[in-house]
Short mmCIF file of C-alpha atoms and ligand atoms in Angstrom, two decimals:
data_model
loop_
_atom_site.label_atom_id
_atom_site.label_comp_id
_atom_site.label_asym_id
_atom_site.label_seq_id
_atom_site.Cartn_x
_atom_site.Cartn_y
_atom_site.Cartn_z
CA MET A 1 -14.50 117.88 -28.02
CA THR A 2 -16.31 121.24 -26.95
CA THR A 3 -15.44 124.30 -29.62
CA ALA A 4 -14.84 127.65 -28.06
CA SER A 5 -17.66 129.76 -28.56
CA LEU A 6 -18.60 134.04 -27.72
CA ARG A 7 -20.99 133.89 -25.14
CA SER A 8 -20.87 134.94 -22.04
CA VAL A 9 -19.65 133.27 -19.09
CA LEU A 10 -21.34 132.81 -15.60
CA THR A 11 -18.71 132.22 -13.60
CA ILE A 12 -19.51 130.73 -9.68
CA ASP A 13 -16.90 130.54 -6.87
CA THR A 14 -18.40 127.77 -4.41
CA GLN A 15 -15.28 128.91 -2.24
CA ALA A 16 -17.45 131.80 -1.60
CA LEU A 17 -20.16 130.12 -1.04
CA GLY A 18 -19.57 127.71 1.10
CA GLU A 19 -17.65 130.67 3.13
CA ASN A 20 -21.30 132.31 3.56
CA TRP A 21 -22.67 129.17 5.13
CA ARG A 22 -19.59 129.33 7.94
CA ARG A 23 -20.67 133.08 8.39
CA LEU A 24 -24.55 132.53 8.65
CA GLN A 25 -23.01 129.00 10.87
CA ALA A 26 -20.81 131.65 12.88
CA GLN A 27 -23.95 134.07 14.11
CA ALA A 28 -25.42 131.37 16.19
CA PRO A 29 -22.52 128.92 16.64
CA GLN A 30 -24.41 126.46 18.88
CA VAL A 31 -27.07 126.00 16.48
CA PRO A 32 -27.23 124.58 13.62
CA CYS A 33 -27.31 125.89 9.96
CA ALA A 34 -29.02 124.35 7.12
CA ALA A 35 -28.92 125.66 3.68
CA VAL A 36 -31.93 126.28 1.52
CA VAL A 37 -30.93 125.24 -2.39
CA LYS A 38 -34.66 124.87 -3.78
CA ALA A 39 -34.47 126.61 -7.28
CA ASP A 40 -31.40 124.65 -8.74
CA GLY A 41 -29.58 126.37 -6.09
CA TYR A 42 -31.10 129.65 -6.27
CA GLY A 43 -30.62 128.87 -10.66
CA LEU A 44 -26.57 128.53 -9.24
CA GLY A 45 -26.93 124.75 -10.36
CA LEU A 46 -28.24 122.31 -7.64
CA ALA A 47 -25.65 119.54 -7.44
CA PRO A 48 -22.20 121.42 -7.42
CA VAL A 49 -24.41 123.65 -4.85
CA GLY A 50 -24.61 120.99 -2.61
CA GLN A 51 -22.11 119.68 -2.68
CA ALA A 52 -19.80 122.77 -1.77
CA LEU A 53 -22.10 123.20 0.90
CA TRP A 54 -21.58 120.12 2.33
CA ARG A 55 -18.06 120.58 2.26
CA ALA A 56 -18.37 123.35 3.85
CA GLY A 57 -20.36 121.57 6.70
CA ALA A 58 -24.14 121.86 6.04
CA ARG A 59 -25.64 118.78 6.95
CA ALA A 60 -29.32 119.39 6.81
CA PHE A 61 -30.97 121.27 3.10
CA TYR A 62 -34.32 122.40 2.17
CA VAL A 63 -35.78 122.16 -1.43
CA ALA A 64 -39.03 122.69 -3.04
CA HIS A 65 -40.19 119.96 -5.39
CA PHE A 66 -40.04 116.70 -4.63
CA GLU A 67 -38.00 115.91 -7.76
CA GLU A 68 -35.66 118.55 -6.45
CA ALA A 69 -35.14 116.27 -3.56
CA LEU A 70 -34.54 112.92 -5.59
CA SER A 71 -31.40 115.11 -7.70
CA LEU A 72 -29.99 115.94 -4.28
CA ARG A 73 -29.97 112.86 -2.70
CA ALA A 74 -28.06 111.31 -6.03
CA VAL A 75 -25.68 113.50 -4.51
CA LEU A 76 -25.73 113.58 -0.95
CA PRO A 77 -26.51 110.56 0.03
CA GLU A 78 -26.42 111.23 3.98
CA ALA A 79 -27.40 114.87 4.48
CA HIS A 80 -31.12 115.14 5.57
CA ILE A 81 -33.52 116.13 2.45
CA THR A 82 -36.55 118.00 3.28
CA VAL A 83 -39.34 119.34 0.72
CA LEU A 84 -40.26 122.69 1.52
CA ASN A 85 -43.96 122.34 -0.44
CA GLY A 86 -45.51 119.76 1.45
CA LEU A 87 -46.86 115.83 1.25
CA VAL A 88 -46.56 116.52 -2.36
CA ALA A 89 -45.79 112.42 -3.52
CA GLU A 90 -46.90 109.44 -1.61
CA ALA A 91 -45.23 109.38 1.70
CA ARG A 92 -44.01 105.93 0.70
CA ALA A 93 -42.06 107.78 -2.21
CA PHE A 94 -40.31 110.07 0.28
CA VAL A 95 -39.77 107.33 2.73
CA GLU A 96 -38.03 105.20 0.10
CA ALA A 97 -35.49 108.07 -0.70
CA ASP A 98 -35.01 108.91 2.67
CA LEU A 99 -36.54 112.38 2.48
CA ARG A 100 -38.80 114.44 4.73
CA PRO A 101 -41.90 116.26 3.93
CA VAL A 102 -43.16 119.50 5.23
CA LEU A 103 -45.96 118.43 6.93
CA SER A 104 -48.57 121.39 6.59
CA SER A 105 -52.34 120.34 7.84
CA LEU A 106 -53.07 118.19 9.90
CA ALA A 107 -54.18 115.75 6.92
CA GLN A 108 -51.39 115.41 5.90
CA ILE A 109 -50.56 115.01 9.63
CA GLU A 110 -52.82 112.19 9.93
CA SER A 111 -51.29 110.75 6.35
CA TRP A 112 -47.70 110.71 7.97
CA SER A 113 -48.86 109.32 10.48
CA ARG A 114 -50.07 106.11 8.73
CA LEU A 115 -46.79 104.79 8.07
CA ASP A 116 -45.96 101.74 9.37
CA GLN A 117 -42.69 102.80 10.48
CA PRO A 118 -42.06 106.35 12.38
CA ALA A 119 -39.72 108.68 10.22
CA PRO A 120 -38.61 111.85 10.18
CA ALA A 121 -40.46 115.44 8.96
CA ASN A 122 -41.21 119.16 10.00
CA ILE A 123 -44.91 120.63 10.76
CA GLN A 124 -45.20 124.28 9.73
CA ILE A 125 -47.56 126.76 11.03
CA ASP A 126 -48.21 129.64 9.80
CA THR A 127 -48.09 132.41 11.78
CA GLY A 128 -48.41 135.33 8.95
CA MET A 129 -47.93 133.95 5.39
CA ALA A 130 -50.60 132.26 4.84
CA ARG A 131 -49.29 130.62 2.49
CA LEU A 132 -48.14 127.62 3.76
CA GLY A 133 -48.66 125.70 7.11
CA LEU A 134 -51.93 124.77 10.02
CA ASP A 135 -53.70 127.76 9.92
CA ASP A 136 -54.75 129.30 13.25
CA SER A 137 -57.54 126.78 13.84
CA GLU A 138 -56.08 123.86 13.56
CA GLN A 139 -52.69 125.45 15.18
CA ALA A 140 -55.46 125.35 18.05
CA ARG A 141 -56.57 121.84 17.89
CA LEU A 142 -52.96 120.68 17.65
CA ALA A 143 -52.07 122.55 21.36
CA LYS A 144 -55.41 121.17 22.60
CA THR A 145 -54.60 117.57 21.34
CA PRO A 146 -51.09 116.94 20.91
CA SER A 147 -51.92 112.97 21.31
CA LEU A 148 -52.09 113.97 17.51
CA LEU A 149 -48.69 113.45 17.58
CA GLN A 150 -47.87 110.41 19.05
CA GLY A 151 -45.85 107.96 17.48
CA LEU A 152 -44.56 110.60 14.87
CA ASP A 153 -41.28 111.30 14.66
CA ILE A 154 -41.33 115.61 14.18
CA ALA A 155 -37.80 117.26 13.95
CA PHE A 156 -38.77 120.53 13.52
CA ILE A 157 -41.80 122.69 13.93
CA MET A 158 -41.28 125.72 12.05
CA SER A 159 -42.44 129.29 9.72
CA HIS A 160 -41.47 131.22 7.93
CA LEU A 161 -40.84 134.68 7.96
CA ALA A 162 -42.81 137.55 5.88
CA SER A 163 -40.84 140.58 6.27
CA ALA A 164 -37.93 139.54 8.11
CA GLU A 165 -35.72 141.99 5.65
CA GLU A 166 -37.21 145.00 7.66
CA PRO A 167 -36.22 144.81 11.25
CA GLY A 168 -38.42 147.38 11.98
CA ASN A 169 -41.32 145.94 10.59
CA PRO A 170 -44.02 145.09 13.85
CA SER A 171 -44.77 141.53 12.03
CA ASN A 172 -41.58 139.89 13.28
CA ALA A 173 -42.58 140.19 16.57
CA ALA A 174 -45.69 138.81 16.13
CA GLN A 175 -45.00 136.32 14.22
CA LEU A 176 -41.72 135.09 16.87
CA ALA A 177 -44.32 135.62 19.50
CA GLN A 178 -46.90 133.37 17.66
CA MET A 179 -44.30 130.91 17.11
CA ARG A 180 -42.34 130.87 20.62
CA SER A 181 -46.13 130.35 22.05
CA PHE A 182 -46.88 127.14 20.07
CA ALA A 183 -43.76 125.63 20.26
CA SER A 184 -43.52 126.25 24.27
CA THR A 185 -47.15 124.32 23.95
CA LEU A 186 -45.88 120.95 22.04
CA GLY A 187 -42.30 121.04 23.63
CA LEU A 188 -40.91 120.13 20.42
CA PRO A 189 -37.52 121.79 18.43
CA VAL A 190 -37.94 124.83 15.83
CA SER A 191 -36.68 126.00 12.74
CA PHE A 192 -37.55 129.79 12.15
CA ALA A 193 -35.25 131.74 10.65
CA ASN A 194 -34.44 132.56 6.86
CA SER A 195 -31.46 134.78 5.28
CA SER A 196 -32.58 137.41 7.36
CA GLY A 197 -34.70 136.38 10.36
CA ILE A 198 -30.35 135.49 11.32
CA PHE A 199 -29.36 138.98 11.78
CA LEU A 200 -32.85 139.76 13.02
CA GLY A 201 -30.73 138.89 16.53
CA ALA A 202 -30.62 135.37 19.16
CA ASN A 203 -34.43 135.41 19.77
CA TYR A 204 -35.40 134.14 16.53
CA HIS A 205 -32.27 131.34 15.73
CA PHE A 206 -34.22 128.92 18.30
CA ASP A 207 -32.46 125.12 16.83
CA GLN A 208 -32.11 125.40 13.01
CA LEU A 209 -30.73 128.29 10.99
CA ARG A 210 -32.33 127.65 7.39
CA PRO A 211 -31.03 130.65 5.21
CA GLY A 212 -30.88 130.80 1.76
CA VAL A 213 -30.55 133.44 -0.69
CA ALA A 214 -27.35 135.19 1.70
CA LEU A 215 -25.64 131.89 0.84
CA TYR A 216 -26.04 133.12 -2.67
CA GLY A 217 -24.14 136.66 -1.87
CA ALA A 218 -26.93 138.58 -2.13
CA ASN A 219 -27.60 140.89 0.79
CA PRO A 220 -30.03 139.44 4.07
CA THR A 221 -29.25 143.43 5.22
CA PRO A 222 -30.61 145.85 3.09
CA GLU A 223 -30.54 148.57 5.17
CA LEU A 224 -26.29 148.13 6.35
CA ALA A 225 -23.45 146.74 4.56
CA ASN A 226 -23.82 143.26 2.89
CA PRO A 227 -21.88 140.54 5.39
CA MET A 228 -21.97 138.21 3.21
CA LYS A 229 -19.55 137.41 -0.03
CA SER A 230 -20.43 137.77 -4.02
CA VAL A 231 -20.89 134.46 -5.29
CA VAL A 232 -21.18 134.70 -9.50
CA ARG A 233 -20.05 136.86 -11.82
CA LEU A 234 -21.78 137.50 -15.74
CA ASP A 235 -19.34 138.81 -18.40
CA CYS A 236 -20.97 138.81 -22.06
CA PRO A 237 -18.94 138.90 -24.43
CA ILE A 238 -19.14 141.79 -27.17
CA LEU A 239 -20.82 140.15 -31.12
CA GLN A 240 -20.00 143.54 -33.02
CA ILE A 241 -19.65 147.63 -32.53
CA ARG A 242 -20.58 150.76 -35.17
CA GLU A 243 -20.60 153.94 -35.40
CA LEU A 244 -23.91 155.39 -35.42
CA PRO A 245 -24.29 158.80 -36.99
CA ALA A 246 -26.76 161.30 -34.79
CA GLY A 247 -30.27 160.88 -35.06
CA ARG A 248 -30.66 157.07 -35.31
CA GLY A 249 -32.84 154.89 -33.55
CA VAL A 250 -31.42 151.38 -31.96
CA GLY A 251 -33.24 148.55 -31.19
CA TYR A 252 -37.52 147.37 -31.12
CA ASN A 253 -39.78 150.64 -31.86
CA ALA A 254 -36.46 153.05 -31.42
CA THR A 255 -37.05 153.71 -28.32
CA TRP A 256 -33.70 155.07 -27.67
CA SER A 257 -31.84 157.26 -30.88
CA SER A 258 -28.65 158.76 -31.06
CA MET A 259 -28.14 162.14 -29.81
CA ARG A 260 -24.48 162.61 -31.16
CA PRO A 261 -22.45 160.05 -32.81
CA SER A 262 -22.27 157.44 -31.43
CA ARG A 263 -20.77 154.24 -30.14
CA ILE A 264 -23.17 151.31 -30.16
CA ALA A 265 -21.77 147.37 -29.11
CA THR A 266 -24.62 144.69 -29.06
CA ILE A 267 -24.35 142.01 -26.60
CA PRO A 268 -26.05 138.01 -26.73
CA LEU A 269 -27.85 138.65 -22.97
CA GLY A 270 -31.57 139.17 -24.47
CA TYR A 271 -34.69 138.01 -21.82
CA ALA A 272 -34.38 134.32 -23.06
CA ASP A 273 -31.65 134.62 -20.63
CA GLY A 274 -32.84 136.00 -17.86
CA PHE A 275 -32.12 139.74 -18.59
CA SER A 276 -35.51 141.18 -18.59
CA ARG A 277 -36.68 143.84 -21.15
CA GLN A 278 -37.61 145.90 -18.10
CA HIS A 279 -33.39 146.64 -18.09
CA SER A 280 -34.01 148.38 -21.39
CA ASN A 281 -32.50 151.61 -21.31
CA ALA A 282 -31.88 151.45 -17.85
CA ALA A 283 -29.13 148.99 -16.62
CA SER A 284 -25.78 149.19 -17.05
CA LEU A 285 -22.71 147.11 -18.12
CA TYR A 286 -19.72 147.45 -16.92
CA TRP A 287 -16.03 147.94 -18.69
CA GLY A 288 -13.86 148.02 -16.29
CA GLN A 289 -14.80 150.35 -13.88
CA GLN A 290 -16.63 152.38 -15.55
CA ALA A 291 -20.39 151.76 -16.20
CA VAL A 292 -21.60 150.99 -20.07
CA PRO A 293 -25.62 151.80 -19.93
CA VAL A 294 -27.81 149.94 -21.92
CA VAL A 295 -29.60 151.69 -24.45
CA GLY A 296 -32.39 151.05 -26.51
CA ARG A 297 -34.84 147.40 -26.09
CA VAL A 298 -33.26 143.62 -24.77
CA SER A 299 -34.24 141.85 -27.41
CA MET A 300 -34.78 138.41 -26.86
CA ASP A 301 -31.65 137.38 -27.33
CA LEU A 302 -29.41 140.54 -27.53
CA VAL A 303 -29.04 144.20 -25.97
CA THR A 304 -27.31 147.21 -27.54
CA VAL A 305 -24.68 149.66 -25.48
CA ASP A 306 -23.47 152.65 -25.75
CA LEU A 307 -19.32 152.62 -25.33
CA THR A 308 -19.39 156.62 -26.55
CA ASP A 309 -18.72 158.28 -23.32
CA LEU A 310 -15.98 155.77 -21.89
CA LYS A 311 -12.01 157.04 -21.18
CA PRO A 312 -9.77 155.60 -23.31
CA GLN A 313 -6.35 156.73 -20.60
CA ASP A 314 -7.60 153.83 -17.83
CA GLU A 315 -6.87 151.09 -20.03
CA PRO A 316 -7.78 150.26 -24.22
CA LEU A 317 -11.15 150.94 -24.75
CA PRO A 318 -13.07 147.23 -25.67
CA GLN A 319 -12.94 145.35 -28.83
CA VAL A 320 -14.99 142.82 -30.47
CA GLY A 321 -14.89 139.67 -27.93
CA ASP A 322 -14.07 141.56 -25.11
CA ARG A 323 -16.22 140.94 -22.26
CA LEU A 324 -17.97 143.78 -20.29
CA GLU A 325 -18.89 142.91 -16.81
CA LEU A 326 -22.99 142.14 -15.95
CA LEU A 327 -22.40 140.93 -12.33
CA GLY A 328 -19.52 141.19 -10.45
CA PRO A 329 -17.51 143.64 -8.46
CA GLN A 330 -19.10 146.64 -9.97
CA GLN A 331 -22.30 145.04 -9.83
CA SER A 332 -24.32 143.23 -7.11
CA VAL A 333 -27.10 141.03 -8.29
CA ASP A 334 -28.96 142.98 -5.51
CA LEU A 335 -27.78 146.15 -7.62
CA LEU A 336 -29.24 145.04 -10.45
CA ALA A 337 -32.22 144.39 -9.29
CA GLN A 338 -32.80 147.31 -9.07
CA THR A 339 -32.90 148.74 -12.31
CA ALA A 340 -35.47 145.47 -13.09
CA HIS A 341 -37.63 146.77 -10.19
CA THR A 342 -37.22 142.62 -8.44
CA ILE A 343 -35.07 141.64 -6.03
CA GLY A 344 -32.20 139.63 -5.56
CA TYR A 345 -33.42 136.75 -5.48
CA GLU A 346 -34.90 136.99 -9.08
CA ILE A 347 -31.58 138.24 -10.95
CA LEU A 348 -30.18 134.91 -9.20
CA THR A 349 -32.84 131.99 -10.62
CA SER A 350 -33.58 134.06 -13.67
CA LEU A 351 -29.80 132.99 -15.05
CA GLY A 352 -30.02 132.11 -18.22
CA ALA A 353 -29.28 128.25 -19.22
CA ARG A 354 -27.40 130.05 -22.28
CA TYR A 355 -24.62 130.72 -20.48
CA GLU A 356 -21.30 129.09 -20.28
CA ARG A 357 -21.09 127.99 -16.51
CA ARG A 358 -18.02 127.68 -15.02
CA TYR A 359 -16.87 126.68 -10.99
CA LEU A 360 -14.16 127.82 -9.70
C1 PLP B 425 -36.38 129.93 0.63
C2 PLP B 425 -37.79 129.71 1.52
C3 PLP B 425 -36.71 129.98 2.59
C4 PLP B 425 -35.12 130.42 2.76
O1 PLP B 425 -35.30 131.77 2.79
P1 PLP B 425 -34.05 132.82 2.09
O2 PLP B 425 -35.43 134.65 2.02
O3 PLP B 425 -33.53 132.81 0.91
O4 PLP B 425 -32.72 133.03 3.58
C5 PLP B 425 -36.86 129.53 4.53
N1 PLP B 425 -37.58 128.81 4.65
C6 PLP B 425 -38.91 128.82 3.54
C7 PLP B 425 -39.58 128.23 4.22
C8 PLP B 425 -38.39 129.55 2.11
O5 PLP B 425 -39.44 128.87 1.92
#
């Protein structure tokens, strides 16, 4: 038995998640759409996210860590699961759990080729991120000596776009050209497009789509309206309300003080919950459609908001125990990201462990 308590409620719409996967798949109906579920399913819960995407039709999944892959394997026994960070455990351990590494150097390719039985893996080439993957000289060697892949079971040659959310950025076409020329030399299937890459056009689709963030509702086309459905809402209760006279400081170091008599509410939401201190005196929560600004510093467990300007005509004024919206129809993850000078990805993956989680 759990006791009901006054805490923030994170609602995750697994129906919308499945619909987002189908929308991305519909961008290139002939090309299988994988799902990137690293970092605990972008903060929304690896197991429920993986299961919802499997039900929607996804069959190939990407995680960053070997341990994430083991956790996913436990709930999706038949999925293809690939580990982006490379051959980060013994080759034997990958094979035993039926997991695929992304081989990111000739040395990793060599290790994988020493298996008794060939097992599937991806090979990553670096086309511009300078992060993981074979560098230019290793690519040249492999192109010249394709026999290095003899007896290997390579599912995809892959690479990752650095600026896919900027359609006008010339680096996209440059990365595409390098990917094309390398893949045509080896004649292997290609996995290239992340969420935003899918919207760069059919040239970028190749043989597998590899979206992450758009599945979770963030906008893969920041210059256009969001084609994705919203997946998360976060509603935060009011713990206490106080009437402040003019001239009182609020929060650590009194970075805000009342210029007039003010009605201040305290909410159990702090930087320990992933609500960045950057939101101090910057973000808003919502009561219905009315914005309620954060005033003072975000502290570890609490934040204060100013209710003074709320108009009672649309809905009654909020009372202790009522919930304000932090994420939902009024505020997308992309919008909230702006006041913390970050991106929707970081808002999602910072969602705290202290919220009550409800899966629809
Ligand atoms: C995270 C990641 C993705 C997914 O990117 P999104 O921008 O979230 O769609 C795809 N490929 C690689 C290599 C990644 O690291």
